[in-house]
Rosetta silent file (secondary structure, phi, psi, omega in degrees, C-alpha in Angstrom):
SEQUENCE: LAPYSGCAMAEYFMFNKGHSLIVYDDLTKQANAYREMSLLLRRPPGREAYPGDVFYLHSRLLERASKLNDELGAGSMTALPVIETQGGDVSAYIPTNVISITDGQIFLESDLFNSGQKPAINVGLSVSRVGGSAQIKAMKKVAGTLKLDLAQYRELAAFSQFSSDLDAETKASLDRGVRMMELLKQGVYSPVSVEKQICVIYAGSKGYLDKLEVDKIKKFENDLYNSLEDEKTILESISIEKVLSETSEKKLISLIEKILEMYK
SCORE:     score description
SCORE:     0.000 S_00000001
   1 L     0.000  -24.205 -176.075   75.565  -53.531 -262.646 S_00000001
   2 H   -56.695  -44.449  178.894   77.697  -54.780 -259.719 S_00000001
   3 H   -60.029  -37.582 -179.422   75.440  -57.814 -258.948 S_00000001
   4 H   -71.083  -35.685  176.781   75.585  -58.935 -262.597 S_00000001
   5 H   -64.898  -45.317  177.847   79.372  -58.541 -262.703 S_00000001
   6 H   -62.264  -38.809  179.922   79.715  -60.585 -259.515 S_00000001
   7 H   -64.719  -40.083  178.814   77.344  -63.213 -260.894 S_00000001
   8 H   -62.649  -39.138  177.662   79.429  -63.547 -264.075 S_00000001
   9 H   -65.313  -42.342  179.456   82.554  -64.147 -261.957 S_00000001
  10 H   -65.630  -36.383  178.284   80.752  -66.786 -259.883 S_00000001
  11 H   -64.469  -32.849  179.011   79.516  -68.465 -263.081 S_00000001
  12 H   -56.619  -46.029  179.733   83.111  -68.747 -264.292 S_00000001
  13 H   -68.121  -38.729 -179.410   83.921  -71.058 -261.371 S_00000001
  14 H   -62.523  -44.088 -177.837   80.667  -72.988 -261.796 S_00000001
  15 H   -78.023   -7.152  175.432   81.316  -73.707 -265.481 S_00000001
  16 L  -109.257   34.623  173.567   84.894  -74.737 -264.657 S_00000001
  17 L    67.701   19.616  178.708   83.789  -77.573 -262.331 S_00000001
  18 L  -103.101 -178.462  179.085   84.059  -75.437 -259.213 S_00000001
  19 E  -128.462  127.729 -176.211   81.603  -74.370 -256.528 S_00000001
  20 E  -128.255  151.693  175.366   80.899  -70.722 -255.803 S_00000001
  21 E  -124.619  125.010  178.522   78.829  -68.724 -253.319 S_00000001
  22 E  -119.389  128.150 -179.007   77.694  -65.210 -254.199 S_00000001
  23 E  -109.578  118.895  178.560   76.167  -62.871 -251.615 S_00000001
  24 E   -94.358  104.424 -175.825   74.142  -59.927 -252.936 S_00000001
  25 E  -123.623   96.542   -1.828   74.298  -57.251 -250.213 S_00000001
  26 L  -135.384  159.336 -175.005   71.839  -55.878 -250.836 S_00000001
  27 H   -77.019  -16.604  176.700   69.251  -56.099 -253.627 S_00000001
  28 H   -64.366  -45.091 -179.823   66.986  -53.472 -252.054 S_00000001
  29 H   -67.024  -34.190  177.141   69.508  -50.722 -252.830 S_00000001
  30 H   -65.282  -42.777  179.175   69.933  -52.085 -256.357 S_00000001
  31 H   -64.428  -38.587  178.908   66.162  -51.963 -256.882 S_00000001
  32 H   -65.441  -40.823  178.030   66.031  -48.401 -255.528 S_00000001
  33 H   -65.199  -39.436  178.878   68.804  -47.295 -257.899 S_00000001
  34 H   -65.422  -38.100  178.652   66.982  -48.994 -260.791 S_00000001
  35 H   -63.766  -46.527 -179.530   63.754  -47.197 -259.807 S_00000001
  36 H   -61.836  -41.961 -179.911   65.449  -43.791 -259.764 S_00000001
  37 H   -65.587  -40.228 -179.469   67.062  -44.424 -263.133 S_00000001
  38 H   -66.712  -38.703  178.965   63.756  -45.602 -264.636 S_00000001
  39 H   -67.842  -37.158  177.038   61.892  -42.542 -263.342 S_00000001
  40 H   -65.032  -31.897  178.115   64.557  -40.242 -264.806 S_00000001
  41 L   -83.698    3.154  178.163   64.045  -42.018 -268.147 S_00000001
  42 L    61.181   34.520  173.437   60.288  -41.347 -267.730 S_00000001
  43 L   -78.676  144.531 -175.236   59.361  -45.015 -267.789 S_00000001
  44 L   -63.761  126.245 -179.979   55.845  -45.603 -266.394 S_00000001
  45 E   -79.072  154.123  176.483   55.968  -46.369 -262.633 S_00000001
  46 L  -119.754 -137.272 -178.690   54.055  -49.222 -261.004 S_00000001
  47 H   -61.635  132.823 -178.317   53.682  -50.388 -257.421 S_00000001
  48 H    54.419   28.033  178.095   55.770  -48.264 -255.000 S_00000001
  49 H    68.130    9.131  175.541   56.950  -46.333 -258.107 S_00000001
  50 L   -76.520  149.265  176.420   59.075  -49.302 -259.281 S_00000001
  51 E   -68.747  163.470 -174.689   59.056  -49.991 -263.043 S_00000001
  52 L   -64.955  -22.620 -176.467   57.043  -52.943 -264.320 S_00000001
  53 L  -100.021   21.246 -178.307   60.097  -55.132 -264.976 S_00000001
  54 H   -67.462  -29.335  176.216   61.609  -54.914 -261.466 S_00000001
  55 H   -64.684  -43.234  179.099   60.655  -58.569 -260.820 S_00000001
  56 H   -64.353  -30.781  177.818   62.582  -59.587 -263.941 S_00000001
  57 H   -54.549  -42.575 -177.093   65.503  -57.496 -262.656 S_00000001
  58 H   -92.169  -34.948 -177.803   65.964  -59.926 -259.758 S_00000001
  59 H   -65.720  -40.335 -179.559   64.645  -63.178 -261.238 S_00000001
  60 H   -69.333  -19.938  177.427   67.110  -63.147 -264.149 S_00000001
  61 H   -83.549  -50.151 -174.406   69.883  -62.622 -261.611 S_00000001
  62 H   -74.142  -29.447 -178.113   68.908  -65.227 -259.000 S_00000001
  63 L   -76.621   -3.310  173.634   67.855  -67.920 -261.475 S_00000001
  64 L   -78.751  -16.063  175.400   71.415  -68.083 -262.791 S_00000001
  65 L   -74.150  128.560 -175.331   72.335  -69.891 -259.562 S_00000001
  66 L  -162.262  173.263  174.131   72.206  -73.623 -260.256 S_00000001
  67 E  -118.873  117.821 -177.503   73.795  -77.058 -259.890 S_00000001
  68 L   -79.630  151.328  177.160   75.134  -78.465 -263.148 S_00000001
  69 L   -77.495  175.395 -175.284   74.856  -82.141 -264.048 S_00000001
  70 H   -62.628  -33.731 -178.711   77.885  -84.401 -264.472 S_00000001
  71 H   -64.638  -29.680 -178.987   78.014  -83.872 -268.244 S_00000001
  72 H   -97.068    7.499  175.356   78.514  -80.139 -267.710 S_00000001
  73 L   107.400   -6.692  175.804   81.150  -80.605 -265.007 S_00000001
  74 L    62.693   22.429  176.271   78.981  -80.863 -261.855 S_00000001
  75 L   -76.040  170.662 -179.988   79.828  -77.307 -260.782 S_00000001
  76 E  -150.599  154.632  173.672   77.460  -75.185 -258.731 S_00000001
  77 E  -136.003  124.677  179.420   76.659  -71.605 -257.835 S_00000001
  78 E  -108.217  129.004 -179.992   74.700  -70.687 -254.696 S_00000001
  79 E  -105.287  134.415  177.802   73.101  -67.250 -254.434 S_00000001
  80 E  -125.467   89.293 -179.766   72.419  -65.577 -251.091 S_00000001
  81 E   -79.082  142.290  176.946   70.450  -62.359 -251.662 S_00000001
  82 E  -111.546  132.100 -179.330   70.102  -59.858 -248.814 S_00000001
  83 L  -125.182  136.168  176.784   66.979  -57.682 -248.578 S_00000001
  84 L   -95.505  129.911  177.819   66.379  -54.754 -246.235 S_00000001
  85 L  -104.666  150.644  177.576   62.881  -54.451 -244.773 S_00000001
  86 L   -97.660  112.409  179.669   61.279  -51.269 -243.476 S_00000001
  87 L    64.221   28.058  178.636   59.918  -51.780 -239.972 S_00000001
  88 L    72.047   19.174 -177.127   60.019  -55.567 -240.401 S_00000001
  89 L   -87.141  102.174  179.951   57.449  -55.450 -243.235 S_00000001
  90 L   -84.961   -3.726 -179.188   58.016  -58.565 -245.367 S_00000001
  91 L   -91.670    3.377  176.868   54.890  -57.828 -247.439 S_00000001
  92 L   -67.327  169.012 -170.335   56.541  -54.888 -249.238 S_00000001
  93 H   -62.611  -54.650 -176.152   57.136  -55.167 -252.979 S_00000001
  94 H   -66.713  -46.187  176.483   60.831  -56.087 -253.167 S_00000001
  95 H   -56.712  -43.200 -179.322   60.811  -58.558 -250.206 S_00000001
  96 H   -67.163  -35.659  177.643   57.786  -60.441 -251.627 S_00000001
  97 H   -61.748  -50.317 -176.849   59.404  -60.575 -255.063 S_00000001
  98 H   -68.140  -38.809  177.773   62.650  -62.074 -253.773 S_00000001
  99 H   -59.523  -38.237 -178.254   60.827  -64.446 -251.377 S_00000001
 100 H   -71.096  -20.242 -178.990   58.832  -65.829 -254.330 S_00000001
 101 H   -90.734  -37.969 -171.896   62.056  -66.556 -256.249 S_00000001
 102 L   -82.244  173.407 -179.665   64.224  -68.085 -253.517 S_00000001
 103 L   -91.962   18.152 -179.599   64.052  -71.457 -251.734 S_00000001
 104 E   142.449  175.482  179.543   63.278  -69.851 -248.388 S_00000001
 105 E  -147.810  150.264  172.393   64.340  -66.971 -246.199 S_00000001
 106 L  -109.299  117.230 -177.741   66.016  -66.199 -242.885 S_00000001
 107 L   -99.042  114.986  179.515   64.390  -63.171 -241.269 S_00000001
 108 E   -96.948  133.637 -172.865   66.701  -61.291 -238.904 S_00000001
 109 L  -116.625  130.088 -177.188   65.017  -59.006 -236.373 S_00000001
 110 H   -65.842  -33.711  179.545   66.608  -55.935 -234.787 S_00000001
 111 H   -62.893  -41.152  177.779   64.591  -56.315 -231.553 S_00000001
 112 H   -65.923  -41.375  179.730   66.043  -59.798 -230.993 S_00000001
 113 H   -61.961  -45.320 -178.742   69.538  -58.534 -231.784 S_00000001
 114 H   -67.344  -23.840  178.704   69.218  -55.644 -229.334 S_00000001
 115 L   -86.249   -0.290  177.070   68.020  -58.039 -226.630 S_00000001
 116 L    95.362    5.831  179.316   71.215  -60.095 -227.009 S_00000001
 117 L   -88.012  105.289 -179.425   69.748  -62.982 -229.040 S_00000001
 118 L  -130.546  128.694    1.116   72.359  -63.793 -231.689 S_00000001
 119 L   -68.627  141.705 -172.912   71.815  -64.974 -234.344 S_00000001
 120 L   -86.553   64.332 -175.414   68.660  -62.799 -234.225 S_00000001
 121 E   -92.861  125.728  173.305   66.446  -65.120 -236.274 S_00000001
 122 L   -84.509  106.331 -174.248   62.672  -64.707 -236.162 S_00000001
 123 L   -69.764  -23.362 -179.657   61.567  -68.348 -236.442 S_00000001
 124 L   -70.719  -36.277 -177.355   57.971  -67.385 -237.231 S_00000001
 125 L   -99.152   -8.362  177.993   58.849  -65.493 -240.423 S_00000001
 126 L   -87.008  132.480 -173.660   61.808  -67.650 -241.468 S_00000001
 127 E  -135.778  143.773  173.082   60.850  -70.378 -243.938 S_00000001
 128 E  -126.862  124.206  177.976   62.629  -73.198 -245.754 S_00000001
 129 L   -76.453  -19.810  175.610   61.052  -74.876 -248.766 S_00000001
 130 L   -77.363  -41.543  174.736   63.554  -77.697 -248.361 S_00000001
 131 H    60.840 -139.658 -176.044   62.548  -78.084 -244.713 S_00000001
 132 H   -69.919   -8.616 -179.449   63.242  -81.351 -242.955 S_00000001
 133 H   -63.768  -23.902 -179.381   64.390  -83.010 -246.194 S_00000001
 134 H   -92.926   -1.558 -178.073   67.881  -81.627 -245.541 S_00000001
 135 L   -98.710  150.842  173.295   67.963  -82.870 -241.940 S_00000001
 136 L   -78.279  162.873 -174.745   69.101  -86.243 -240.680 S_00000001
 137 H   -59.666  -36.609 -179.191   66.522  -88.377 -238.854 S_00000001
 138 H   -62.635  -40.964  178.733   68.011  -87.659 -235.432 S_00000001
 139 H   -67.733  -41.178  178.001   67.573  -83.903 -235.917 S_00000001
 140 H   -58.632  -38.795 -176.267   64.004  -84.357 -237.167 S_00000001
 141 H   -68.688  -46.682 -174.409   63.205  -86.359 -234.053 S_00000001
 142 H   -84.231  -26.414 -175.449   64.554  -83.945 -231.433 S_00000001
 143 H  -113.395   16.089 -176.713   63.772  -80.650 -233.208 S_00000001
 144 L   -55.920  -40.619 -177.320   60.515  -81.578 -234.926 S_00000001
 145 L  -107.337    9.795 -174.071   58.398  -79.157 -232.889 S_00000001
 146 H   -61.452  -45.632 -178.482   61.145  -76.660 -232.007 S_00000001
 147 H   -61.472  -44.886  179.402   60.062  -73.961 -234.472 S_00000001
 148 H   -63.958  -41.629 -179.648   56.439  -74.175 -233.347 S_00000001
 149 H   -63.288  -41.421 -179.247   57.457  -74.154 -229.672 S_00000001
 150 H   -69.912  -38.523  177.154   59.625  -71.051 -230.101 S_00000001
 151 H   -64.228  -40.462  178.084   56.922  -69.215 -232.055 S_00000001
 152 H   -65.584  -39.019  178.867   54.423  -70.090 -229.311 S_00000001
 153 H   -60.852  -43.121 -179.177   56.886  -68.899 -226.664 S_00000001
 154 H   -63.599  -37.966  177.636   57.216  -65.489 -228.334 S_00000001
 155 H   -65.855  -43.834  179.603   53.431  -65.093 -228.400 S_00000001
 156 H   -65.903  -37.776  179.565   53.155  -66.063 -224.732 S_00000001
 157 H   -63.747  -39.604  177.902   56.027  -63.729 -223.816 S_00000001
 158 H   -67.472  -39.410  179.953   54.230  -60.824 -225.497 S_00000001
 159 H   -67.666  -37.861 -176.113   50.963  -61.761 -223.760 S_00000001
 160 H   -66.286  -20.039  178.609   52.624  -62.098 -220.344 S_00000001
 161 L   -68.241  -23.108 -177.903   53.695  -58.444 -220.445 S_00000001
 162 L  -106.404    0.479 -178.712   50.038  -57.433 -220.113 S_00000001
 163 L  -141.254  129.484  179.234   48.970  -60.094 -217.625 S_00000001
 164 L   -97.354  -13.956 -177.864   50.438  -61.020 -214.254 S_00000001
 165 L   -97.421   89.035 -177.589   47.984  -63.856 -213.588 S_00000001
 166 L  -110.100  140.437  178.890   49.442  -66.782 -215.530 S_00000001
 167 L   -76.715  168.537 -174.516   48.506  -70.429 -215.087 S_00000001
 168 H   -61.787  -38.805 -178.288   51.114  -73.091 -214.318 S_00000001
 169 H   -65.771  -41.319  178.688   51.189  -74.461 -217.885 S_00000001
 170 H   -65.208  -42.483  178.409   51.842  -71.010 -219.371 S_00000001
 171 H   -61.772  -40.575  179.550   54.610  -70.332 -216.837 S_00000001
 172 H   -64.295  -41.079  178.662   56.215  -73.694 -217.658 S_00000001
 173 H   -64.524  -40.456  178.634   56.112  -72.896 -221.398 S_00000001
 174 H   -66.251  -42.833 -179.898   57.679  -69.486 -220.776 S_00000001
 175 H   -62.620  -43.598  179.443   60.410  -70.933 -218.545 S_00000001
 176 H   -68.917  -38.429  179.292   61.331  -73.574 -221.114 S_00000001
 177 H   -61.034  -42.457  177.935   61.195  -71.037 -223.938 S_00000001
 178 H   -59.643  -42.604 -178.208   63.657  -68.738 -222.156 S_00000001
 179 H   -70.711  -37.348  177.985   66.071  -71.638 -221.713 S_00000001
 180 H   -66.936  -40.385  177.848   65.733  -72.802 -225.316 S_00000001
 181 H   -62.782  -37.425  178.253   66.436  -69.270 -226.587 S_00000001
 182 H   -66.743  -40.129  179.003   69.525  -69.179 -224.361 S_00000001
 183 H   -63.199  -34.216 -173.986   70.681  -72.544 -225.739 S_00000001
 184 L   -84.370   -1.681  174.385   70.321  -71.306 -229.316 S_00000001
 185 L   -68.988  141.859 -176.032   72.615  -68.321 -228.816 S_00000001
 186 L  -138.609  134.466 -179.724   75.825  -68.741 -230.770 S_00000001
 187 L   -76.282  166.945  178.380   79.098  -66.864 -230.630 S_00000001
 188 L   -69.238  136.879  179.988   80.940  -65.391 -233.608 S_00000001
 189 L    55.421   40.968 -179.862   83.022  -67.947 -235.537 S_00000001
 190 L  -127.425   68.292  179.762   81.717  -70.752 -233.306 S_00000001
 191 L   -66.308  147.427 -179.967   80.257  -73.427 -235.577 S_00000001
 192 L  -122.827  131.134 -179.192   78.602  -76.403 -233.869 S_00000001
 193 L   -65.428  155.543 -179.485   78.440  -79.856 -235.453 S_00000001
 194 H   -59.021  -39.634 -178.363   75.028  -81.367 -236.194 S_00000001
 195 H   -61.719  -42.234  178.844   75.680  -84.161 -233.694 S_00000001
 196 H   -70.112  -37.040  176.710   76.312  -81.694 -230.859 S_00000001
 197 H   -58.326  -44.170 -179.167   73.292  -79.622 -231.878 S_00000001
 198 H   -59.900  -44.514 -177.450   71.104  -82.707 -231.567 S_00000001
 199 H   -65.453  -42.921 -176.725   72.391  -83.462 -228.074 S_00000001
 200 H   -74.544  -35.403  176.045   71.931  -79.938 -226.704 S_00000001
 201 H   -67.218  -36.745  177.058   68.472  -79.501 -228.274 S_00000001
 202 H   -59.715  -45.765 -178.701   67.495  -82.870 -226.803 S_00000001
 203 H   -60.488  -40.659 -178.786   68.506  -81.676 -223.331 S_00000001
 204 H   -76.272  -44.599 -174.982   66.421  -78.519 -223.650 S_00000001
 205 H   -73.069  -23.730  179.686   63.338  -79.890 -225.403 S_00000001
 206 L   -88.300    0.951  173.444   62.980  -82.875 -223.061 S_00000001
 207 L    87.658    9.408 -178.410   62.796  -80.605 -220.012 S_00000001
 208 L   -69.425  -21.016 -177.017   66.093  -81.510 -218.344 S_00000001
 209 L  -102.895    5.791 -175.903   67.010  -77.825 -218.043 S_00000001
 210 L   -59.676  -31.056 -177.498   63.650  -76.562 -216.767 S_00000001
 211 L   -97.204   -3.981 -178.163   64.957  -76.269 -213.186 S_00000001
 212 L   -83.977  137.301  179.377   68.382  -74.915 -214.104 S_00000001
 213 L   -60.783  143.209 -176.035   68.975  -71.172 -213.651 S_00000001
 214 H   -59.968  -37.763 -177.747   69.029  -69.280 -216.954 S_00000001
 215 H   -71.360   -5.808  178.029   72.466  -67.769 -216.271 S_00000001
 216 H  -104.920   -0.492 -176.483   73.932  -71.285 -216.039 S_00000001
 217 H   -62.369  -46.686 -178.090   72.563  -72.516 -219.374 S_00000001
 218 H   -65.397  -35.480  177.324   75.633  -71.527 -221.437 S_00000001
 219 H   -66.283  -41.460  176.721   77.962  -73.119 -218.882 S_00000001
 220 H   -60.422  -43.901 -178.679   75.903  -76.313 -219.051 S_00000001
 221 H   -59.722  -45.680  178.547   76.111  -76.220 -222.841 S_00000001
 222 H   -64.794  -39.816  177.972   79.906  -75.915 -222.777 S_00000001
 223 H   -64.107  -38.514  179.359   80.173  -78.673 -220.165 S_00000001
 224 H   -66.037  -43.108  178.511   77.991  -80.926 -222.313 S_00000001
 225 H   -60.675  -42.905  179.627   80.145  -80.298 -225.393 S_00000001
 226 H   -65.474  -39.859  179.352   83.306  -81.115 -223.421 S_00000001
 227 H   -67.641  -35.459  178.630   81.742  -84.283 -221.992 S_00000001
 228 H   -67.511  -32.040  176.618   80.631  -85.359 -225.471 S_00000001
 229 H   -66.962  -34.380  177.297   84.218  -84.993 -226.669 S_00000001
 230 H   -75.198  -38.893 -179.931   85.272  -87.382 -223.891 S_00000001
 231 L  -100.814   70.596 -171.471   82.349  -89.747 -224.578 S_00000001
 232 H   -67.633  -16.336 -176.043   82.833  -89.874 -228.347 S_00000001
 233 H   -61.715  -32.492 -179.611   80.640  -92.965 -228.850 S_00000001
 234 H   -66.758  -49.890 -179.181   77.454  -90.839 -228.728 S_00000001
 235 H   -64.978  -40.536  179.989   78.614  -88.423 -231.436 S_00000001
 236 H   -64.838  -39.641  179.437   80.073  -91.230 -233.557 S_00000001
 237 H   -62.806  -45.581  179.515   76.839  -93.223 -233.333 S_00000001
 238 H   -65.456  -40.551 -178.608   74.733  -90.255 -234.488 S_00000001
 239 H   -63.808  -39.963 -176.831   77.215  -89.434 -237.261 S_00000001
 240 H   -82.350  -48.366 -173.806   77.242  -92.990 -238.660 S_00000001
 241 H   -86.098  -18.184 -178.623   73.649  -94.115 -238.078 S_00000001
 242 L    65.499   11.122  177.174   72.011  -90.671 -238.579 S_00000001
 243 L  -134.254  158.772  174.338   69.595  -91.514 -235.757 S_00000001
 244 L   -92.871   95.168 -176.331   69.634  -91.210 -231.978 S_00000001
 245 L   -66.749  164.926 -179.368   69.597  -94.899 -231.079 S_00000001
 246 H   -61.041  -40.139  179.145   68.153  -96.186 -227.815 S_00000001
 247 H   -64.792  -45.622  179.495   71.642  -96.958 -226.501 S_00000001
 248 H   -65.651  -36.321  179.700   72.965  -93.500 -227.397 S_00000001
 249 H   -64.131  -42.497  178.533   69.881  -91.854 -225.906 S_00000001
 250 H   -63.711  -41.928  178.364   70.428  -93.629 -222.575 S_00000001
 251 H   -63.720  -39.766 -179.319   74.101  -92.591 -222.566 S_00000001
 252 H   -66.174  -43.766  178.227   73.121  -89.004 -223.377 S_00000001
 253 H   -60.382  -44.260  179.107   70.530  -88.867 -220.580 S_00000001
 254 H   -61.110  -39.980 -179.895   73.101  -90.256 -218.133 S_00000001
 255 H   -66.741  -43.738  179.442   75.612  -87.635 -219.274 S_00000001
 256 H   -62.041  -46.788 -178.875   73.088  -84.780 -218.929 S_00000001
 257 H   -64.922  -35.685  178.864   72.034  -85.892 -215.443 S_00000001
 258 H   -64.366  -41.583  179.331   75.675  -86.261 -214.391 S_00000001
 259 H   -68.706  -41.428 -179.421   76.429  -82.666 -215.448 S_00000001
 260 H   -63.715  -29.634  177.968   73.282  -81.322 -213.774 S_00000001
 261 H   -62.565  -28.636 -178.919   74.351  -82.965 -210.506 S_00000001
 262 L   -69.168  -21.186 -176.640   77.372  -80.662 -210.505 S_00000001
 263 L   -94.338   -0.174 -178.135   75.096  -77.603 -210.271 S_00000001
 264 L   -88.248    0.000    0.000   73.195  -78.759 -207.179 S_00000001
């Protein structure tokens, strides 16, 4: 009952012209409790012993999240359901049910977390149905192939553990992948503006950091952020125009090369 009570509270703000965010942590335990209760009531079990209406259990909850039109006050409620997977299996009953209802999912992996990659997002299994429609043009341009590149890097990294004889192209892909993963690490309570994200992803994806030692990547990132604060025209241009103009790109390249000179 707790998720429904929380949802009713969030709806109160939505219907009173406010904006609310409700996090269900987690719906797997709710489904398990519902299963146990249904079995005690001798209701016929289905897949994984869940009752037949377990999909409706979650759909009627998550579909209450919405954005009201102006006539109804323009309020909104955003739902963020959390699901626990067993051994990373997203094809289990409850994960597939919730995935089919939501607008996408972020898959967090314990192996990545234990290796120091935070946030520990598996880019291969994480999906957004909104996709690039929510991104500005500058981000689309610099990060267009980032997800594919990172997924390819993980495959190559797994393959390289069983083979010591790697060609130059594979080694280059692995080296860049390591640096991109390092760039994407983020500290707790350390939000980064979209404009700064674009600049740092540009530096990594264009190969400017391929020769830089991995342990210096975070220092480079901090130096770049500080330099961008001094050279505000680049960030302002991206913020206003929503694109990385030719002039801003030249300034950014000059800034990156200037910082890299300090490490030689």
